[in-house]
MMTF fields as JSON, N, C-alpha, C and O atoms, coordinates in Angstrom:
{
  "mmtfVersion": "1.0.0",
  "mmtfProducer": "UNKNOWN",
  "numBonds": 295,
  "numAtoms": 296,
  "numGroups": 74,
  "numChains": 1,
  "numModels": 1,
  "chainsPerModel": [1],
  "groupsPerChain": [74],
  "chainIdList": ["A"],
  "bondAtomList": [4, 2, 8, 6, 12, 10, 16, 14, 20, 18, 24, 22, 28, 26, 32, 30, 36, 34, 40, 38, 44, 42, 48, 46, 52, 50, 56, 54, 60, 58, 64, 62, 68, 66, 72, 70, 76, 74, 80, 78, 84, 82, 88, 86, 92, 90, 96, 94, 100, 98, 104, 102, 108, 106, 112, 110, 116, 114, 120, 118, 124, 122, 128, 126, 132, 130, 136, 134, 140, 138, 144, 142, 148, 146, 152, 150, 156, 154, 160, 158, 164, 162, 168, 166, 172, 170, 176, 174, 180, 178, 184, 182, 188, 186, 192, 190, 196, 194, 200, 198, 204, 202, 208, 206, 212, 210, 216, 214, 220, 218, 224, 222, 228, 226, 232, 230, 236, 234, 240, 238, 244, 242, 248, 246, 252, 250, 256, 254, 260, 258, 264, 262, 268, 266, 272, 270, 276, 274, 280, 278, 284, 282, 288, 286, 292, 290],
  "bondOrderList": [1, 1, 1, 1, 1, 1, 1, 1, 1, 1, 1, 1, 1, 1, 1, 1, 1, 1, 1, 1, 1, 1, 1, 1, 1, 1, 1, 1, 1, 1, 1, 1, 1, 1, 1, 1, 1, 1, 1, 1, 1, 1, 1, 1, 1, 1, 1, 1, 1, 1, 1, 1, 1, 1, 1, 1, 1, 1, 1, 1, 1, 1, 1, 1, 1, 1, 1, 1, 1, 1, 1, 1, 1],
  "groupList": [{"groupName": "MET", "atomNameList": ["N", "CA", "C", "O"], "elementList": ["N", "C", "C", "O"], "formalChargeList": [0, 0, 0, 0], "bondAtomList": [1, 0, 2, 1, 3, 2], "bondOrderList": [1, 1, 2], "singleLetterCode": "M", "chemCompType": "L-PEPTIDE LINKING"}, {"groupName": "ASP", "atomNameList": ["N", "CA", "C", "O"], "elementList": ["N", "C", "C", "O"], "formalChargeList": [0, 0, 0, 0], "bondAtomList": [1, 0, 2, 1, 3, 2], "bondOrderList": [1, 1, 2], "singleLetterCode": "D", "chemCompType": "L-PEPTIDE LINKING"}, {"groupName": "PHE", "atomNameList": ["N", "CA", "C", "O"], "elementList": ["N", "C", "C", "O"], "formalChargeList": [0, 0, 0, 0], "bondAtomList": [1, 0, 2, 1, 3, 2], "bondOrderList": [1, 1, 2], "singleLetterCode": "F", "chemCompType": "L-PEPTIDE LINKING"}, {"groupName": "GLU", "atomNameList": ["N", "CA", "C", "O"], "elementList": ["N", "C", "C", "O"], "formalChargeList": [0, 0, 0, 0], "bondAtomList": [1, 0, 2, 1, 3, 2], "bondOrderList": [1, 1, 2], "singleLetterCode": "E", "chemCompType": "L-PEPTIDE LINKING"}, {"groupName": "LYS", "atomNameList": ["N", "CA", "C", "O"], "elementList": ["N", "C", "C", "O"], "formalChargeList": [0, 0, 0, 0], "bondAtomList": [1, 0, 2, 1, 3, 2], "bondOrderList": [1, 1, 2], "singleLetterCode": "K", "chemCompType": "L-PEPTIDE LINKING"}, {"groupName": "LEU", "atomNameList": ["N", "CA", "C", "O"], "elementList": ["N", "C", "C", "O"], "formalChargeList": [0, 0, 0, 0], "bondAtomList": [1, 0, 2, 1, 3, 2], "bondOrderList": [1, 1, 2], "singleLetterCode": "L", "chemCompType": "L-PEPTIDE LINKING"}, {"groupName": "GLY", "atomNameList": ["N", "CA", "C", "O"], "elementList": ["N", "C", "C", "O"], "formalChargeList": [0, 0, 0, 0], "bondAtomList": [1, 0, 2, 1, 3, 2], "bondOrderList": [1, 1, 2], "singleLetterCode": "G", "chemCompType": "PEPTIDE LINKING"}, {"groupName": "ARG", "atomNameList": ["N", "CA", "C", "O"], "elementList": ["N", "C", "C", "O"], "formalChargeList": [0, 0, 0, 0], "bondAtomList": [1, 0, 2, 1, 3, 2], "bondOrderList": [1, 1, 2], "singleLetterCode": "R", "chemCompType": "L-PEPTIDE LINKING"}, {"groupName": "ILE", "atomNameList": ["N", "CA", "C", "O"], "elementList": ["N", "C", "C", "O"], "formalChargeList": [0, 0, 0, 0], "bondAtomList": [1, 0, 2, 1, 3, 2], "bondOrderList": [1, 1, 2], "singleLetterCode": "I", "chemCompType": "L-PEPTIDE LINKING"}, {"groupName": "VAL", "atomNameList": ["N", "CA", "C", "O"], "elementList": ["N", "C", "C", "O"], "formalChargeList": [0, 0, 0, 0], "bondAtomList": [1, 0, 2, 1, 3, 2], "bondOrderList": [1, 1, 2], "singleLetterCode": "V", "chemCompType": "L-PEPTIDE LINKING"}, {"groupName": "GLN", "atomNameList": ["N", "CA", "C", "O"], "elementList": ["N", "C", "C", "O"], "formalChargeList": [0, 0, 0, 0], "bondAtomList": [1, 0, 2, 1, 3, 2], "bondOrderList": [1, 1, 2], "singleLetterCode": "Q", "chemCompType": "L-PEPTIDE LINKING"}, {"groupName": "ALA", "atomNameList": ["N", "CA", "C", "O"], "elementList": ["N", "C", "C", "O"], "formalChargeList": [0, 0, 0, 0], "bondAtomList": [1, 0, 2, 1, 3, 2], "bondOrderList": [1, 1, 2], "singleLetterCode": "A", "chemCompType": "L-PEPTIDE LINKING"}, {"groupName": "SER", "atomNameList": ["N", "CA", "C", "O"], "elementList": ["N", "C", "C", "O"], "formalChargeList": [0, 0, 0, 0], "bondAtomList": [1, 0, 2, 1, 3, 2], "bondOrderList": [1, 1, 2], "singleLetterCode": "S", "chemCompType": "L-PEPTIDE LINKING"}, {"groupName": "CYS", "atomNameList": ["N", "CA", "C", "O"], "elementList": ["N", "C", "C", "O"], "formalChargeList": [0, 0, 0, 0], "bondAtomList": [1, 0, 2, 1, 3, 2], "bondOrderList": [1, 1, 2], "singleLetterCode": "C", "chemCompType": "L-PEPTIDE LINKING"}, {"groupName": "ASN", "atomNameList": ["N", "CA", "C", "O"], "elementList": ["N", "C", "C", "O"], "formalChargeList": [0, 0, 0, 0], "bondAtomList": [1, 0, 2, 1, 3, 2], "bondOrderList": [1, 1, 2], "singleLetterCode": "N", "chemCompType": "L-PEPTIDE LINKING"}, {"groupName": "THR", "atomNameList": ["N", "CA", "C", "O"], "elementList": ["N", "C", "C", "O"], "formalChargeList": [0, 0, 0, 0], "bondAtomList": [1, 0, 2, 1, 3, 2], "bondOrderList": [1, 1, 2], "singleLetterCode": "T", "chemCompType": "L-PEPTIDE LINKING"}, {"groupName": "PRO", "atomNameList": ["N", "CA", "C", "O"], "elementList": ["N", "C", "C", "O"], "formalChargeList": [0, 0, 0, 0], "bondAtomList": [1, 0, 2, 1, 3, 2], "bondOrderList": [1, 1, 2], "singleLetterCode": "P", "chemCompType": "L-PEPTIDE LINKING"}],
  "groupTypeList": [0, 1, 2, 3, 4, 4, 5, 6, 7, 5, 3, 3, 8, 9, 10, 4, 0, 3, 4, 6, 1, 5, 11, 5, 3, 3, 12, 5, 4, 5, 2, 3, 3, 6, 9, 4, 5, 12, 7, 3, 13, 14, 10, 7, 5, 15, 1, 11, 3, 11, 4, 9, 4, 8, 5, 0, 12, 9, 6, 11, 1, 6, 4, 16, 9, 9, 11, 1, 2, 15, 16, 3, 3, 14],
  "groupIdList": [1, 2, 3, 4, 5, 6, 7, 8, 9, 10, 11, 12, 13, 14, 15, 16, 17, 18, 19, 20, 21, 22, 23, 24, 25, 26, 27, 28, 29, 30, 31, 32, 33, 34, 35, 36, 37, 38, 39, 40, 41, 42, 43, 44, 45, 46, 47, 48, 49, 50, 51, 52, 53, 54, 55, 56, 57, 58, 59, 60, 61, 62, 63, 64, 65, 66, 67, 68, 69, 70, 71, 72, 73, 74],
  "secStructList": [7, 7, 2, 2, 2, 2, 2, 2, 2, 2, 2, 2, 2, 2, 2, 2, 2, 2, 2, 7, 7, 1, 7, 2, 2, 2, 2, 2, 2, 2, 2, 2, 2, 2, 2, 2, 2, 2, 2, 2, 2, 2, 2, 2, 2, 2, 2, 2, 2, 2, 2, 2, 2, 2, 2, 2, 7, 5, 7, 6, 6, 1, 1, 5, 7, 7, 7, 7, 7, 7, 7, 7, 7, 7],
  "xCoordList": [0.864, -0.001, 0.908, 1.869, 0.593, 1.434, 1.098, 0.126, 1.928, 1.823, 0.436, -0.169, -0.06, -1.351, -2.492, -3.388, -2.461, -3.503, -3.421, -4.444, -2.199, -2.024, -2.55, -3.229, -2.233, -2.697, -4.223, -4.854, -4.811, -6.266, -6.921, -7.934, -6.329, -6.868, -6.734, -7.627, -5.622, -5.4, -6.458, -6.979, -6.769, -7.804, -9.171, -9.96, -9.434, -10.688, -10.788, -11.843, -9.691, -9.669, -9.937, -10.714, -9.291, -9.474, -10.936, -11.502, -11.539, -12.953, -13.857, -14.763, -13.61, -14.421, -14.27, -15.249, -13.023, -12.778, -13.324, -13.753, -13.31, -13.812, -15.324, -15.843, -16.025, -17.481, -17.807, -18.824, -16.91, -17.063, -18.124, -18.516, -18.6, -19.649, -19.176, -19.989, -17.882, -17.319, -17.208, -17.036, -17.309, -17.078, -15.592, -14.756, -15.28, -13.9, -12.964, -11.894, -13.361, -12.503, -12.255, -11.133, -13.288, -13.142, -12.251, -11.428, -12.418, -11.576, -10.113, -9.234, -9.858, -8.479, -7.871, -6.705, -8.673, -8.205, -7.854, -6.803, -8.727, -8.47, -7.292, -6.488, -7.195, -6.077, -4.748, -3.789, -4.702, -3.487, -3.129, -1.969, -4.135, -3.896, -3.424, -2.521, -4.041, -3.659, -2.227, -1.504, -1.817, -0.436, 0.538, 1.557, 0.22, 1.086, 1.185, 2.278, 0.048, 0.047, 0.792, 1.525, 0.598, 1.281, 2.799, 3.529, 3.256, 4.707, 5.247, 6.328, 4.489, 4.931, 4.966, 5.902, 3.947, 3.926, 5.068, 5.714, 5.31, 6.402, 7.745, 8.591, 7.946, 9.201, 9.357, 10.449, 8.247, 8.286, 8.632, 9.394, 8.092, 8.412, 9.87, 10.534, 10.363, 11.775, 12.684, 13.676, 12.345, 13.129, 13.097, 14.117, 11.909, 11.776, 12.6, 13.243, 12.581, 13.359, 14.848, 15.571, 15.309, 16.72, 17.089, 18.172, 16.194, 16.455, 16.532, 17.395, 15.632, 15.65, 16.951, 17.53, 17.41, 18.671, 19.823, 20.696, 19.82, 20.874, 20.769, 21.775, 19.548, 19.351, 19.712, 20.151, 19.531, 19.777, 21.201, 21.566, 22.005, 23.339, 24.274, 24.169, 25.196, 26.169, 27.55, 27.75, 28.492, 29.851, 30.618, 30.118, 31.851, 32.699, 33.007, 33.285, 32.956, 33.225, 32.003, 32.064, 30.887, 29.682, 28.834, 27.774, 29.308, 28.55, 27.657, 27.977, 26.545, 25.655, 26.368, 27.13, 26.113, 26.672, 25.736, 24.529, 26.295, 25.503, 25.851, 27.013, 24.824, 25.037, 23.832, 22.711, 24.073, 22.976, 22.184, 22.743, 20.903, 20.038, 19.602, 19.099, 19.797, 19.343, 18.48, 18.987, 17.177, 16.312, 16.707, 17.235, 16.428, 16.729, 15.797, 14.63, 16.313, 15.502, 14.887, 15.508, 13.675, 13.048, 12.953, 12.457],
  "yCoordList": [-1.173, 0.001, 1.232, 1.307, 2.189, 3.378, 4.36, 4.178, 5.386, 6.332, 6.968, 7.025, 7.44, 8.141, 7.222, 7.647, 5.976, 5.039, 4.736, 4.624, 4.606, 4.368, 5.552, 5.377, 6.741, 7.945, 8.042, 8.404, 7.723, 7.725, 6.715, 7.006, 5.526, 4.501, 4.943, 4.711, 5.574, 6.078, 7.124, 7.117, 8.009, 9.015, 8.352, 8.776, 7.315, 6.573, 5.928, 5.955, 5.358, 4.731, 5.762, 5.517, 6.905, 7.968, 8.403, 8.577, 8.576, 9.005, 7.963, 8.313, 6.68, 5.621, 5.621, 5.483, 5.778, 5.728, 6.958, 6.871, 8.101, 9.322, 9.284, 9.981, 8.476, 8.365, 7.764, 8.088, 6.872, 6.316, 5.246, 4.908, 4.702, 3.692, 2.286, 1.421, 2.061, 0.747, -0.125, 0.37, -1.42, -2.366, -2.345, -1.943, -2.779, -2.746, -3.513, -3.017, -4.706, -5.521, -4.838, -4.843, -4.263, -3.559, -2.322, -2.018, -1.626, -0.456, -0.853, -0.184, -1.942, -2.398, -2.827, -2.554, -3.494, -3.934, -2.723, -2.698, -1.738, -0.526, 0.26, 0.809, 0.31, 1.024, 0.377, 1.071, -0.942, -1.661, -1.385, -1.135, -1.436, -1.142, 0.3, 0.576, 1.212, 2.618, 2.864, 3.637, 2.218, 2.373, 1.853, 2.485, 0.709, 0.132, 1.082, 1.345, 1.584, 2.503, 3.797, 4.329, 4.291, 5.515, 5.337, 6.213, 4.21, 3.945, 3.83, 4.333, 3.165, 3.022, 4.374, 4.662, 5.202, 6.533, 7.394, 8.122, 7.308, 8.079, 7.659, 8.509, 6.364, 5.893, 6.394, 6.768, 6.395, 6.874, 8.354, 8.791, 9.121, 10.551, 10.77, 11.659, 9.96, 10.062, 9.761, 10.456, 8.722, 8.376, 9.508, 9.842, 10.088, 11.184, 12.39, 13.042, 12.684, 13.8, 13.569, 14.49, 12.344, 12.027, 12.192, 12.68, 11.789, 11.913, 13.386, 13.771, 14.201, 15.637, 16.269, 17.111, 15.86, 16.403, 16.07, 16.902, 14.841, 14.456, 15.302, 15.801, 15.466, 16.23, 17.702, 18.345, 18.239, 19.659, 19.968, 21.139, 18.961, 19.226, 19.735, 19.369, 20.599, 21.213, 21.0, 21.199, 20.599, 20.351, 21.643, 22.729, 21.52, 22.674, 23.455, 24.654, 22.764, 23.423, 24.127, 24.691, 24.091, 24.755, 23.945, 24.391, 22.752, 21.906, 20.955, 20.586, 20.562, 19.614, 18.3, 17.8, 17.757, 16.472, 15.386, 15.423, 14.443, 13.34, 12.089, 11.693, 11.477, 10.26, 9.356, 9.822, 8.074, 7.115, 7.207, 7.48, 6.982, 6.997, 5.581, 4.869, 5.172, 3.865, 4.083, 4.503, 3.807, 4.003, 3.084, 1.99, 3.577, 2.772, 1.589, 1.675, 0.501, -0.695, -0.648, -0.149, -1.163, -1.272, -2.688, -2.987],
  "zCoordList": [0.001, 0.001, -0.001, 0.765, -0.865, -0.93, 0.219, 0.953, 0.341, 1.45, 1.519, 2.59, 0.398, 0.384, 0.822, 1.551, 0.382, 0.784, 2.279, 2.955, 2.787, 4.225, 5.03, 6.042, 4.573, 5.266, 5.221, 6.214, 4.078, 3.947, 4.885, 5.522, 4.959, 5.851, 7.308, 8.123, 7.621, 8.977, 9.344, 10.459, 8.418, 8.666, 8.868, 9.713, 8.086, 8.218, 9.606, 10.239, 10.058, 11.385, 12.477, 13.4, 12.363, 13.364, 13.419, 14.498, 12.252, 12.219, 12.878, 13.635, 12.589, 13.2, 14.71, 15.444, 15.172, 16.611, 17.323, 18.473, 16.646, 17.273, 17.492, 18.363, 16.709, 16.896, 18.259, 18.873, 18.723, 20.058, 20.188, 21.304, 19.079, 19.161, 18.791, 18.466, 18.838, 18.507, 19.754, 20.868, 19.538, 20.628, 20.981, 20.172, 22.189, 22.66, 21.726, 21.371, 21.333, 20.459, 19.115, 18.607, 18.552, 17.271, 17.445, 16.581, 18.549, 18.822, 18.943, 18.401, 19.654, 19.812, 18.477, 18.194, 17.675, 16.357, 15.484, 14.843, 15.464, 14.673, 15.231, 14.478, 16.559, 17.174, 16.772, 16.434, 16.812, 16.429, 14.96, 14.631, 14.092, 12.678, 12.507, 11.717, 13.249, 13.156, 13.604, 12.976, 14.678, 15.159, 14.1, 13.821, 13.52, 12.484, 11.275, 10.774, 10.82, 9.685, 10.012, 9.178, 11.223, 11.645, 11.621, 11.158, 12.115, 12.109, 10.692, 10.388, 9.828, 8.431, 7.72, 6.974, 7.952, 7.339, 7.882, 7.129, 9.183, 9.781, 9.188, 8.91, 8.995, 8.402, 6.973, 6.546, 6.243, 4.846, 4.813, 3.951, 5.726, 5.796, 6.184, 5.649, 7.112, 7.515, 6.331, 6.112, 5.568, 4.376, 3.342, 2.74, 3.15, 2.193, 2.634, 1.81, 3.927, 4.452, 4.229, 3.849, 4.463, 4.249, 2.779, 2.456, 1.9, 0.466, 0.055, -0.733, 0.588, 0.284, 0.768, 0.082, 1.954, 2.473, 1.537, 1.295, 1.01, 0.06, -1.195, -1.699, -1.704, -2.94, -2.771, -3.724, -1.567, -1.33, -0.877, -0.773, -0.609, -0.076, -1.169, -2.339, -0.733, -1.623, -1.025, 0.173, -1.847, -1.39, -1.164, -1.455, -0.64, -0.372, -1.645, -1.599, -2.777, -4.056, -4.636, -5.728, -3.894, -4.336, -5.297, -5.737, -5.617, -6.538, -5.749, -4.619, -6.345, -5.656, -5.373, -6.2, -4.208, -3.825, -4.348, -4.11, -5.046, -5.588, -4.786, -4.701, -4.201, -3.426, -3.593, -3.8, -3.501, -3.552, -2.259, -1.197, -2.351, -1.181, -0.866, -1.735, 0.382, 0.841, 2.062, 3.102, 1.966, 3.132, 4.285, 4.089, 5.505, 6.69, 6.762, 6.382, 7.246, 7.45, 8.837, 9.776, 8.973, 10.304, 10.71, 11.796]
}
């Protein structure tokens, strides 16, 4: 599932939980899914931030620094 779909699902989970009419088991199941999605989205954002930093870096000679990007493993 891509980032946007995960974020959309996370928003859907939040809306369901905010209604407050779910059974305890269903709430726990959604909460667990939401935590998992939140962690995955956070990791994707961290990876994107690292990539942007690489793309924006400039060497001492004033030229852009070119480096391969390898996302962190979880």
